[in-house]
Tab-separated table of C-alpha atoms in Angstrom:
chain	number	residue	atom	x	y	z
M	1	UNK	CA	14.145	6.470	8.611
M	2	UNK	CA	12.031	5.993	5.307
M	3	UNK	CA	13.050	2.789	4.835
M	4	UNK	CA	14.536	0.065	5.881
M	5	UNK	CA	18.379	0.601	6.282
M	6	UNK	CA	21.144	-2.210	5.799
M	7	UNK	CA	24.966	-1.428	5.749
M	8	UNK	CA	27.545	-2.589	4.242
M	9	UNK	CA	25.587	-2.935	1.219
M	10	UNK	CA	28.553	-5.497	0.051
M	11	UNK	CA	30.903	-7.457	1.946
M	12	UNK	CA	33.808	-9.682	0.933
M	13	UNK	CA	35.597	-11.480	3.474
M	14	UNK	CA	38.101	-14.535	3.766
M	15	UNK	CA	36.786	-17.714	4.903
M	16	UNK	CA	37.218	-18.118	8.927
M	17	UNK	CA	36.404	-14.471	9.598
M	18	UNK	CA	33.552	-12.853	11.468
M	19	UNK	CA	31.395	-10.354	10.043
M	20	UNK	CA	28.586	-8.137	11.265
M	21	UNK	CA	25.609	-7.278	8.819
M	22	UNK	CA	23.427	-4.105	10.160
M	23	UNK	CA	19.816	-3.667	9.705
M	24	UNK	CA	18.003	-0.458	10.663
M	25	UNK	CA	14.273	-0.958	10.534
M	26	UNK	CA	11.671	1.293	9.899
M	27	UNK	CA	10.611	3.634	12.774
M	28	UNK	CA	8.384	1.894	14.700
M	29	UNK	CA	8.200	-0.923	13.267
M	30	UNK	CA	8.512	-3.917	16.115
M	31	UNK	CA	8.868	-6.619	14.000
M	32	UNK	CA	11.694	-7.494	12.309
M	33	UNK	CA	12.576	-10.342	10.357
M	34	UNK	CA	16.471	-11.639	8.582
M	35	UNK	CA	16.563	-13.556	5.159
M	36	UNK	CA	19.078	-15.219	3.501
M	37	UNK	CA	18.493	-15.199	-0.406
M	38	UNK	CA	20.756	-17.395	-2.849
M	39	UNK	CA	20.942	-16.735	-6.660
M	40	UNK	CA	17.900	-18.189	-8.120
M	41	UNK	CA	16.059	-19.217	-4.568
M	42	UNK	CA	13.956	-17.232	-2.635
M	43	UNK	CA	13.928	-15.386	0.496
M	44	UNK	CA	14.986	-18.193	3.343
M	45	UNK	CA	14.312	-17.369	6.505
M	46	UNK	CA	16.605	-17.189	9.052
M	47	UNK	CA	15.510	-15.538	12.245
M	48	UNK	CA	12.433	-13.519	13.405
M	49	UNK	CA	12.214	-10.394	16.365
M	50	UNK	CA	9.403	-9.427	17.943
M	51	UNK	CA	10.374	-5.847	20.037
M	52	UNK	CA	13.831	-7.232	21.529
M	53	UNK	CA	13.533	-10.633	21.818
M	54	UNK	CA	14.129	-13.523	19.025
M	55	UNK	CA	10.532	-15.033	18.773
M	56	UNK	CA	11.550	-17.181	15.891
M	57	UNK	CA	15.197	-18.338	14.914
M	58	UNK	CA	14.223	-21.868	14.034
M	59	UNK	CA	15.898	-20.725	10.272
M	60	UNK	CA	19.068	-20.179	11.549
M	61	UNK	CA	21.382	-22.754	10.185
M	62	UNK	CA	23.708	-23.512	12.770
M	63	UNK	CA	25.361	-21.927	15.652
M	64	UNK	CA	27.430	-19.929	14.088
M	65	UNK	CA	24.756	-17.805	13.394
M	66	UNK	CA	23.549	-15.166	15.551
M	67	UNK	CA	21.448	-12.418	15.885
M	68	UNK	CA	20.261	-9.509	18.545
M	69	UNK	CA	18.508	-6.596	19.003
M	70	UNK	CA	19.432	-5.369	21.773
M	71	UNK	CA	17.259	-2.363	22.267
M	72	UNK	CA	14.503	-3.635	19.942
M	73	UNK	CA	15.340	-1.295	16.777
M	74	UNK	CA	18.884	-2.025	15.076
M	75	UNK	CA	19.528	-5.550	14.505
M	76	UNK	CA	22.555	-7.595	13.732
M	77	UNK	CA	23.263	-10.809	12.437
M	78	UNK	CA	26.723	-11.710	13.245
M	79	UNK	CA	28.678	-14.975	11.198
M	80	UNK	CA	31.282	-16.522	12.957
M	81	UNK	CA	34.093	-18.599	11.138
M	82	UNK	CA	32.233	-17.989	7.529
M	83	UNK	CA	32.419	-20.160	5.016
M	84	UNK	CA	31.972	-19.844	1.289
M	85	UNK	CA	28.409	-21.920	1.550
M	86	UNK	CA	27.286	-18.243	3.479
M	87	UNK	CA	27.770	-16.071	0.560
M	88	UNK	CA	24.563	-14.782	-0.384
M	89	UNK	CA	22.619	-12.120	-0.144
M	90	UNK	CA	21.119	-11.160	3.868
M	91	UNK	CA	17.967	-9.356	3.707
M	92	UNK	CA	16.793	-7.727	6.454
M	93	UNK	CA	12.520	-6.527	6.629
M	94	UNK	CA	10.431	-4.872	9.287
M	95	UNK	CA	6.797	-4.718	9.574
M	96	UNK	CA	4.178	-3.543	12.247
M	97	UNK	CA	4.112	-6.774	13.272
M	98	UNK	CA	3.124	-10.110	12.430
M	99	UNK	CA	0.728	-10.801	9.053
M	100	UNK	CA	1.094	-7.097	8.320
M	101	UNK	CA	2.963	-5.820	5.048
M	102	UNK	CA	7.041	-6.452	5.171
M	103	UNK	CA	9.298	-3.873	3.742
M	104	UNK	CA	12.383	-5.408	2.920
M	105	UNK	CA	16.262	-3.321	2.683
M	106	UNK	CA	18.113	-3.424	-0.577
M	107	UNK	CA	20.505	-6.100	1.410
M	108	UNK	CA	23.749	-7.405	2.139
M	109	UNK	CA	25.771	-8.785	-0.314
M	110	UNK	CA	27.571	-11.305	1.072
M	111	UNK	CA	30.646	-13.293	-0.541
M	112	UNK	CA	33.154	-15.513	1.189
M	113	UNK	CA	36.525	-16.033	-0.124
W	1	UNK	CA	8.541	-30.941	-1.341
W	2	UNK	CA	9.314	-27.888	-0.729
W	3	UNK	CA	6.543	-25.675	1.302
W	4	UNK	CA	5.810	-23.165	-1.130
W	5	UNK	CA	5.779	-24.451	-4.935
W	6	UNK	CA	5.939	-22.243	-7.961
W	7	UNK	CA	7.013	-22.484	-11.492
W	8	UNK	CA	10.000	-21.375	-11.742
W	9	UNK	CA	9.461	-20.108	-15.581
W	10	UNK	CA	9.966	-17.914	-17.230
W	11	UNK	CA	7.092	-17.043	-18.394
W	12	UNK	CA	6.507	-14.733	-21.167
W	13	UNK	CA	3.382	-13.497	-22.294
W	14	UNK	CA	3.233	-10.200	-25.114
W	15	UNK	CA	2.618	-6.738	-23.870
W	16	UNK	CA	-1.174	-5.648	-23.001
W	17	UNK	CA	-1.537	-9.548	-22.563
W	18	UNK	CA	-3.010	-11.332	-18.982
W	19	UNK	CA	0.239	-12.897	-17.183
W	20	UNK	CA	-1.160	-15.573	-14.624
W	21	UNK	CA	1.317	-16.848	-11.720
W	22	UNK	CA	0.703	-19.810	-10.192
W	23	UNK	CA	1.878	-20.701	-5.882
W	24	UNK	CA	0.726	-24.128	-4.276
W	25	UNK	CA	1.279	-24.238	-0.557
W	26	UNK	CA	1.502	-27.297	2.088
W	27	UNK	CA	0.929	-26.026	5.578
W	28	UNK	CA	-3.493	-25.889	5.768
W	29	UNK	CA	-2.658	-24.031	8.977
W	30	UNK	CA	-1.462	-20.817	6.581
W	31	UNK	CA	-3.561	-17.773	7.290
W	32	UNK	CA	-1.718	-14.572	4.925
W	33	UNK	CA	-0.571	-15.081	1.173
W	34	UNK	CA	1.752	-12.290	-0.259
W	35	UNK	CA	2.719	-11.594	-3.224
W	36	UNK	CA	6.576	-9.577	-3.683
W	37	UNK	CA	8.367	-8.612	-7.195
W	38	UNK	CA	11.672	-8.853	-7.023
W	39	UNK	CA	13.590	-6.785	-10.133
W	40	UNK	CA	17.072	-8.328	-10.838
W	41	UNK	CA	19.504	-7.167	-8.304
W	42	UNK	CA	17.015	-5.552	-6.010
W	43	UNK	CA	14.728	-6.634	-3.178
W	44	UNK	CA	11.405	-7.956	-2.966
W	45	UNK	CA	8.589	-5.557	-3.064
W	46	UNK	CA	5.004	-6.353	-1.568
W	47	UNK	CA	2.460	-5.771	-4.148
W	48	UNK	CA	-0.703	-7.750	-3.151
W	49	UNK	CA	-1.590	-9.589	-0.242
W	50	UNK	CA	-4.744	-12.045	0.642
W	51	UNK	CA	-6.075	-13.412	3.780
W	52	UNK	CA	-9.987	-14.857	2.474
W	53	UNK	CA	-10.869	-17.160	0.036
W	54	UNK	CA	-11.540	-15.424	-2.954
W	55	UNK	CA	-10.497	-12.677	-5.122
W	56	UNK	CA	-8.684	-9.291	-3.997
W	57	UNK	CA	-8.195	-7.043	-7.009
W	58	UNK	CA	-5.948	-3.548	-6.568
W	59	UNK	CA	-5.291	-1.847	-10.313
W	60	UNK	CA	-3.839	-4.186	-12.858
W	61	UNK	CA	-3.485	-6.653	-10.409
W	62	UNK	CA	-5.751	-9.642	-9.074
W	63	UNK	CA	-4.987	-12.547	-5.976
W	64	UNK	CA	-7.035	-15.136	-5.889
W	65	UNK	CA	-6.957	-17.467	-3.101
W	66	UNK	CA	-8.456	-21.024	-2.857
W	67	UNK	CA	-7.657	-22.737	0.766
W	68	UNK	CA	-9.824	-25.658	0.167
W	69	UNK	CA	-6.916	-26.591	-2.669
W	70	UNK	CA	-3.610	-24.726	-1.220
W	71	UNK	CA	-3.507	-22.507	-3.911
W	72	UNK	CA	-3.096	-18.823	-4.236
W	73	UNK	CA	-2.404	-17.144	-7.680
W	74	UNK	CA	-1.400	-13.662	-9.053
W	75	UNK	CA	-2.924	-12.330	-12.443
W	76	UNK	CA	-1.954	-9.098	-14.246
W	77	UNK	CA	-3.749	-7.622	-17.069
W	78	UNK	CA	-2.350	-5.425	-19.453
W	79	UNK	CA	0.839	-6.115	-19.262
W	80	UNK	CA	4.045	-4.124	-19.116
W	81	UNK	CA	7.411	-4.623	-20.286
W	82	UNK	CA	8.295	-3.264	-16.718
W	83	UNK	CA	6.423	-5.788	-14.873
W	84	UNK	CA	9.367	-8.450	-16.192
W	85	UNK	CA	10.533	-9.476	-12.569
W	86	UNK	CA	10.486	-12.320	-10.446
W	87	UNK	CA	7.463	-12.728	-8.284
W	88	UNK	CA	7.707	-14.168	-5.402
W	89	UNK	CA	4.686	-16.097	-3.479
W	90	UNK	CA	5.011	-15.731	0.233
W	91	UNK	CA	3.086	-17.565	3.085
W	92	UNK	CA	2.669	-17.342	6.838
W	93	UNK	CA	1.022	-19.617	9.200
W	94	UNK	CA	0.637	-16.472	12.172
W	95	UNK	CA	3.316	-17.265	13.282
W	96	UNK	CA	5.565	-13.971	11.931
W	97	UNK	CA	7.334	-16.151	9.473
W	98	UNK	CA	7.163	-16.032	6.195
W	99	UNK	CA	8.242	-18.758	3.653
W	100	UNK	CA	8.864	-18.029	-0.087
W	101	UNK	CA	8.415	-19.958	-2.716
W	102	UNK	CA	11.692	-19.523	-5.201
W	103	UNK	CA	9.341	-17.154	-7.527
W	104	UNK	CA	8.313	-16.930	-11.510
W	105	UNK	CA	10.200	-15.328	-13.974
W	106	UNK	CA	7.933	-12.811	-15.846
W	107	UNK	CA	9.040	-11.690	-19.234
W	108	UNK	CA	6.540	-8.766	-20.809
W	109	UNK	CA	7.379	-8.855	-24.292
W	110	UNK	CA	7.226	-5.191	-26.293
């Protein structure tokens, strides 16, 4: 695609659910990287790909969080039992690979109720 | 402390005038300084990026990078009422990571 693709663009769920946020990278692209941005914070990161496997996930705050990419494209971050501390915003960016330029989707809005 | 340290702002400088933004980092082991502007509701956007001491100029904008004192900063001359954003300083070690400072409020003043 032309960008870097992330559905649902908003999600509201209850607290104890599971949710799936999607990230479709840019073609090509073999790096791919999740954030987790609060209002007023920057970008924290949460988990980094390299082709399929995780070679980072040192940001991911407990195990509750997980993430795959399976095929070394798509990516999702799945959040088990949520809770409201997990709303935020879940940004997803590929790049060539490491230390090159990072194009970033417009995000998942995330809110836990 | 946190890793990446900005001022948090907001700065406002009048349009046409030189808006300089400011990122101290800890880690000496950092190799590649970015620099993202982040519009309200909307994601980051890479506009510069620096790997060498010195200065890296592209249009209106300047980096300037100093490793010796942990400091990278962002200048923009003539400036526009739509550069108002957050920028965001960004800093990797090599290792694919990148950590973000929580960014500068920019107001551009018509």
């Amino acid at each position: 695609g032309a960008g870097v693709s992330q559905t649902p663009s908003n999600k509201v769920t209850e607290k104890g659910k599971y949710v799936e946020l999607r990230c479709d990278p840019i073609s090509g692209h073999t790096a791919l990287y999740w954030y987790r941005q609060s209002l007023g914070q920057g970008p924290e990161f949460l988990i980094y790909f390299q082709g399929t496997g995780a070679a980072d996930d040192s940001g991911l705050p407990n195990d509750r969080f997980f993430a795959v990419r399976p095929e070394g494209s798509v990516s999702t971050l799945k959040i088990q039992r949520t809770e409201r501390g997990d709303s935020a915003v879940y940004l997803c960016a590929s790049s060539l690979g490491p230390n090159t330029e990072a194009f970033f989707g417009q995000g998942t809005r995330l809110t836990v109720v | 402390q946190k890793e990446v340290e900005q001022n948090s702002g907001p700065l406002s400088v009048p349009e046409g005038a030189i808006a300089s933004l400011n990122c101290t980092y800890s880690d000496r082991g950092s190799q590649s300084f970015f620099w993202y502007r982040q519009y309200s509701g909307k994601s980051p956007e890479l506009i510069m990026f620096i790997y060498s001491n010195g200065d890296k100029e592209d249009g209106r904008f300047t980096a300037q990078l100093n490793k010796a004192s942990q400091y990278v900063s962002l200048l923009i001359r003539d400036s526009q009422p739509s550069d108002s954003a957050t920028y965001l300083c960004a800093v990797d070690t090599n290792a694919g990571k990148s950590t973000f400072g929580d960014g500068t409020t920019l107001t551009v003043k018509p």
